[in-house]
XYZ file of C-alpha atoms in Angstrom:
348
model
C 20.169 -10.966 -14.065
C 20.868 -14.864 -14.552
C 18.009 -17.197 -13.328
C 20.326 -18.861 -10.870
C 21.391 -14.883 -9.530
C 18.336 -15.257 -8.851
C 17.705 -17.534 -6.799
C 20.479 -17.186 -4.720
C 19.134 -13.624 -4.363
C 16.315 -15.005 -3.428
C 18.086 -17.850 -0.971
C 20.732 -15.954 0.460
C 17.226 -13.862 2.380
C 16.424 -16.825 4.977
C 18.272 -16.158 7.701
C 16.604 -13.130 7.760
C 13.137 -14.544 7.219
C 13.861 -14.923 11.993
C 10.892 -13.904 13.783
C 11.617 -12.627 17.598
C 9.137 -13.149 19.897
C 11.292 -10.843 22.338
C 10.778 -7.874 19.308
C 7.969 -8.333 18.242
C 6.596 -8.132 21.515
C 8.395 -4.872 22.062
C 7.435 -3.032 18.689
C 4.319 -3.493 20.523
C 4.401 -2.003 23.040
C 6.431 1.105 21.830
C 3.725 1.478 18.777
C -0.307 1.089 20.353
C 0.832 2.780 23.813
C 1.893 6.028 22.081
C -1.226 5.416 20.037
C -3.786 5.306 22.992
C -1.498 8.367 24.855
C -1.443 11.019 21.521
C -5.137 9.493 21.342
C -5.833 10.468 25.345
C -3.496 13.983 24.503
C -6.001 14.500 22.068
C -9.442 13.517 23.319
C -7.998 15.745 26.854
C -7.106 19.086 24.945
C -10.207 19.565 23.741
C -10.867 21.907 25.691
C -7.869 23.871 25.740
C -7.431 24.304 22.233
C -8.656 22.575 18.694
C -5.275 23.468 17.711
C -3.639 21.625 20.085
C -6.039 18.257 19.263
C -5.015 18.319 15.695
C -0.960 18.517 16.938
C -1.166 15.801 18.744
C -3.758 13.668 16.029
C -1.088 14.731 13.012
C 1.563 12.647 15.687
C -0.646 9.524 15.955
C -1.185 9.122 12.860
C 1.490 7.752 12.494
C 2.274 5.303 15.188
C -1.867 4.383 13.417
C 0.693 3.861 10.374
C 3.198 1.531 12.127
C 0.497 0.388 13.838
C -0.944 -0.673 10.559
C 2.784 -2.015 9.234
C 2.342 -5.006 12.548
C -1.167 -5.517 11.036
C 0.382 -5.978 7.588
C 3.583 -8.289 9.716
C 0.554 -10.101 10.447
C -0.728 -10.538 7.012
C 2.254 -11.838 6.146
C 2.913 -14.395 9.226
C 6.027 -13.378 10.097
C 5.270 -10.809 12.992
C 4.564 -14.100 15.221
C 6.157 -17.749 14.612
C 3.062 -19.240 15.975
C -0.263 -18.303 13.663
C -2.822 -17.934 16.154
C -0.740 -15.694 17.620
C -0.217 -13.669 13.806
C -4.644 -13.863 13.609
C -5.548 -12.441 17.299
C -2.568 -9.479 16.966
C -4.092 -8.637 12.995
C -7.288 -9.151 14.201
C -6.525 -6.951 16.398
C -4.490 -4.318 15.179
C -7.055 -4.277 11.852
C -9.854 -3.238 14.113
C -7.826 -0.591 15.147
C -7.424 0.555 11.358
C -10.332 -0.944 9.971
C -9.007 -3.046 7.727
C -11.271 -7.037 7.967
C -7.781 -8.874 8.295
C -8.770 -11.607 6.042
C -9.637 -10.050 3.514
C -6.401 -8.341 2.903
C -4.062 -10.857 3.852
C -5.412 -13.189 0.605
C -5.389 -9.539 -0.869
C -2.396 -8.767 -0.444
C -1.261 -12.258 -0.976
C -2.305 -11.997 -4.524
C -0.297 -8.800 -4.633
C 2.840 -10.665 -4.213
C 2.375 -13.033 -6.327
C 1.655 -11.218 -8.882
C 2.372 -7.415 -8.317
C 4.639 -6.018 -12.537
C 1.912 -8.758 -14.324
C 1.090 -6.970 -16.508
C -1.537 -9.544 -17.439
C -2.446 -10.759 -13.957
C -3.626 -6.719 -12.424
C -6.902 -6.289 -10.490
C -6.166 -7.896 -6.911
C -4.248 -6.656 -4.005
C -3.329 -3.467 -6.631
C -3.534 -0.174 -7.619
C -4.920 0.226 -11.321
C -2.944 0.819 -14.285
C -3.255 1.175 -17.558
C -0.850 1.183 -20.573
C -0.687 3.629 -23.553
C -2.362 1.533 -25.830
C -4.635 0.299 -23.084
C -5.906 4.277 -22.702
C -5.851 4.696 -25.793
C -8.391 2.378 -27.007
C -10.449 2.515 -24.172
C -13.735 3.907 -24.253
C -14.393 7.031 -22.940
C -16.319 7.020 -20.225
C -12.964 4.055 -18.581
C -10.553 7.484 -19.718
C -12.846 9.183 -17.973
C -11.972 7.394 -15.082
C -9.293 6.536 -15.050
C -8.421 9.869 -14.849
C -10.213 10.574 -12.292
C -8.588 7.430 -10.289
C -4.937 9.198 -11.035
C -6.141 12.514 -10.036
C -3.720 13.479 -6.871
C -7.036 14.705 -5.547
C -8.727 11.642 -5.495
C -6.463 9.130 -4.855
C -5.182 10.641 -1.384
C -7.789 13.126 -0.923
C -11.170 10.792 -1.455
C -8.718 7.923 -1.260
C -9.255 7.482 2.409
C -12.513 8.281 2.912
C -13.258 5.444 0.355
C -10.940 2.350 0.969
C -10.970 2.052 4.874
C -14.399 3.220 5.227
C -16.257 1.250 2.323
C -14.398 -0.785 0.091
C -12.811 -3.172 2.984
C -16.863 -3.374 4.649
C -18.033 -5.428 1.698
C -15.933 -8.815 0.711
C -14.584 -9.484 -3.069
C -15.350 -11.306 -5.463
C -14.309 -15.177 -5.498
C -13.451 -14.422 -1.359
C -13.118 -18.041 0.548
C -16.076 -18.478 2.584
C -14.092 -18.337 6.330
C -12.983 -15.162 4.202
C -16.597 -14.297 4.301
C -17.281 -14.470 7.837
C -13.850 -12.883 8.331
C -14.984 -9.936 6.756
C -18.322 -10.079 8.699
C -17.131 -10.320 12.254
C -14.269 -7.583 11.439
C -17.103 -5.125 10.331
C -19.282 -6.276 13.426
C -15.770 -5.860 15.517
C -15.454 -2.425 13.820
C -19.247 -0.818 14.451
C -19.188 -2.750 18.443
C -15.779 -0.153 19.162
C -16.387 3.209 17.660
C -20.048 2.582 18.725
C -18.850 1.998 23.047
C -15.762 4.878 22.007
C -18.782 6.790 20.807
C -21.007 6.264 23.490
C -18.718 7.052 26.454
C -17.457 10.000 25.271
C -19.623 11.200 22.657
C -19.567 10.879 19.052
C -18.580 14.628 18.644
C -15.644 14.667 20.168
C -14.666 11.553 18.279
C -15.314 12.515 15.351
C -13.237 15.470 16.256
C -10.564 13.366 17.643
C -10.246 10.670 15.639
C -11.556 11.272 12.189
C -8.029 13.138 11.493
C -6.308 10.577 12.620
C -7.753 7.906 10.642
C -7.488 10.176 7.517
C -4.055 10.954 7.414
C -2.983 7.529 8.524
C -5.186 6.732 5.604
C -3.328 9.054 2.971
C 0.047 8.171 4.719
C -0.363 4.506 3.229
C -2.202 4.808 0.470
C 0.788 7.928 -0.529
C 3.257 5.027 0.507
C 1.822 1.973 -1.180
C 1.713 4.542 -4.454
C 5.309 5.707 -4.009
C 6.888 2.562 -3.708
C 5.868 0.920 -7.147
C 5.190 3.852 -9.469
C 8.544 5.531 -10.527
C 9.800 6.197 -13.859
C 11.872 2.562 -14.402
C 10.070 -0.295 -12.812
C 9.457 -2.841 -13.937
C 6.142 -4.702 -15.779
C 6.224 -7.440 -18.132
C 4.013 -10.042 -19.581
C 2.929 -13.338 -17.278
C 5.217 -15.243 -19.841
C 8.523 -12.933 -18.987
C 7.925 -11.660 -16.162
C 9.646 -12.484 -12.944
C 9.369 -12.630 -9.069
C 12.624 -11.964 -7.755
C 12.783 -8.883 -10.862
C 9.286 -8.249 -10.084
C 10.859 -7.388 -5.917
C 14.191 -5.916 -7.417
C 12.821 -3.814 -10.132
C 9.454 -3.173 -9.140
C 9.348 -2.127 -6.270
C 11.086 1.256 -4.796
C 13.690 1.764 -1.588
C 12.171 5.111 0.121
C 15.497 6.592 1.924
C 13.456 8.286 4.348
C 14.710 9.949 7.436
C 15.149 7.873 10.295
C 12.275 8.644 12.902
C 10.114 8.188 9.967
C 11.337 5.196 8.643
C 11.082 3.802 12.246
C 7.063 5.379 12.527
C 6.336 2.819 8.687
C 7.804 0.409 10.200
C 11.051 -0.099 7.545
C 7.915 -0.624 4.694
C 10.529 1.745 2.490
C 12.860 -1.396 2.101
C 9.895 -1.961 0.146
C 12.478 -3.947 -2.454
C 13.758 -5.898 0.288
C 9.876 -6.764 1.550
C 9.057 -8.775 -2.248
C 11.974 -10.647 -2.458
C 10.727 -12.127 1.041
C 7.690 -11.057 2.812
C 8.564 -13.486 5.739
C 11.139 -10.849 6.867
C 9.601 -9.067 9.865
C 9.615 -5.726 9.088
C 12.473 -4.724 11.979
C 14.206 -6.636 10.126
C 14.675 -4.807 6.475
C 17.072 -3.306 6.667
C 19.732 -4.868 8.136
C 18.812 -7.593 4.781
C 19.252 -4.868 2.991
C 22.690 -3.566 4.639
C 24.068 -6.519 4.232
C 23.186 -7.961 1.173
C 24.868 -6.319 -1.684
C 23.039 -6.963 -4.610
C 20.015 -5.294 -3.378
C 22.098 -1.677 -3.069
C 20.757 -1.451 -7.090
C 16.980 -1.016 -6.619
C 15.549 1.948 -7.105
C 16.284 4.762 -4.715
C 14.357 7.288 -4.128
C 14.452 10.222 -1.468
C 10.861 12.150 -1.015
C 11.868 15.365 -2.572
C 12.409 12.449 -5.619
C 9.399 10.289 -4.598
C 6.421 13.947 -5.280
C 7.501 13.391 -9.107
C 6.042 10.144 -9.360
C 2.142 12.537 -8.891
C 3.123 12.868 -12.697
C 3.520 9.160 -13.505
C 0.248 8.136 -14.882
C -0.025 5.611 -17.303
C 2.766 2.822 -17.738
C 4.871 2.905 -21.391
C 5.791 -0.446 -22.762
C 6.818 0.535 -25.830
C 9.822 2.312 -24.106
C 9.299 0.992 -20.308
C 8.941 3.258 -18.375
C 5.829 5.049 -16.185
C 5.104 8.420 -18.296
C 2.589 11.594 -17.954
C -0.563 11.894 -20.124
C 0.859 15.445 -20.750
C 4.540 12.425 -22.516
C 2.176 10.657 -25.579
C -0.480 13.072 -25.911
C 0.525 13.343 -29.356
C 0.538 8.861 -29.365
C -2.754 8.967 -27.730
C -4.319 11.897 -29.784
C -3.146 9.405 -32.596
C -4.585 6.389 -31.690
C -7.938 7.659 -30.888
C -7.965 9.863 -34.306
C -7.013 5.887 -35.859
C -9.744 4.119 -33.641
C -12.733 7.200 -34.555
C -11.485 6.736 -38.185
C -12.236 2.771 -37.973
C -15.435 3.163 -36.287
C -16.598 5.135 -38.688
C -15.232 2.928 -41.665
C -17.649 0.636 -39.595
C -20.700 2.177 -39.284
C -20.639 3.493 -43.216
C -20.393 -0.006 -43.846
C-alpha cells in the first residue's frame, strides 16, 4: 500500500469519529445496570446454590468486559465529546474494573503509537521476542520468557498479577499527575471494596466478586492477545514502520458471534480501532463495513484464534509468528554458536 493510499485510508475514518452522547448514555445504561443486576443475583443466590451463583458470575464477567470497553473509550476521549465527562466515567469504570485511569490511558496511548514497532516495545504491550533475540538471551531470560508465554501463566496467573498487583504501582517515568491519579484510584478502589465487604461480608464478596473479576480479566487478556498474535502479522523496525500498516496488517478482525461481539463492545474490529482510536466502539462495525480496503484485514474466527496459543516468537526472517518447536533447530544452532564463542573467549 503506497503512502498516498495509507493517508487516504486514514482520512476516510474521519466521518466515523462522531461521538453520540445519546448512544453513549444508552450504552452506559445497558452495560452497568445488567452488571449490577447480575451481581445482585449472584449474591442472593448464595443461599440457594453456589453453582447458580457461579452461573450469574460468568454472565456478569462478560458485562464487566463491556464495562472495560467503556473505560477504554473514555481513555481515548471517544466515548463523550466532553473531556471532563470522559475523565469522570473513565475513573468510575476504572474503579469497577480495578484499572487506574490515567496510568492506563497514557500506557495505552504509547501502545497505539508504537504497536508492531520492533524498536519501541515495552510499554502497554505484550512481551514479544524475535527468534534471534530469544537465542541470544541469557538462560534466565529464556526461562522467564517461556514461562510468560505459557497459557497457564498468561491467562491463569495473568488476571491476578495485572489487575490486582501491577496496576497498583506507577510505571517507570510516569509524570506527577499520572502518579497522583494512580494513588487516588487505588484509594477509591480500596474504599469501594472495603465498604462492599463490610456491608455483605468478606466471604460473600470473595465468593461473588472474585470469579467475576478473574473471568473478566482472563477474557480481557485473551482479547488483547489474540488481536495482535496471529501468524502473518506485521512488525517492522522504526525506519520502515508505518502507523497505518501496523493498524490494518498488525491488528486482526476478530469475527465473533453477534452476542459476543456486543458483549465485547465491538473490540473485535481491532484493525479499525487502531487505524482511528477516536472512533467510539459502537461505530467500529459501521466503519469496517463501509470501507472496502479494511475488508482485507486478517479475519480470525474463534476456532482459528485458538491456534494463536502456539505462537511464541516473531520470526523476522520469514515475517510471521512461530512456535518454539518450529524454530527449535535454528535456536539450538545459535545457542551452540554462542556457547562456542563464550568458550573461546574464556580460553583466550
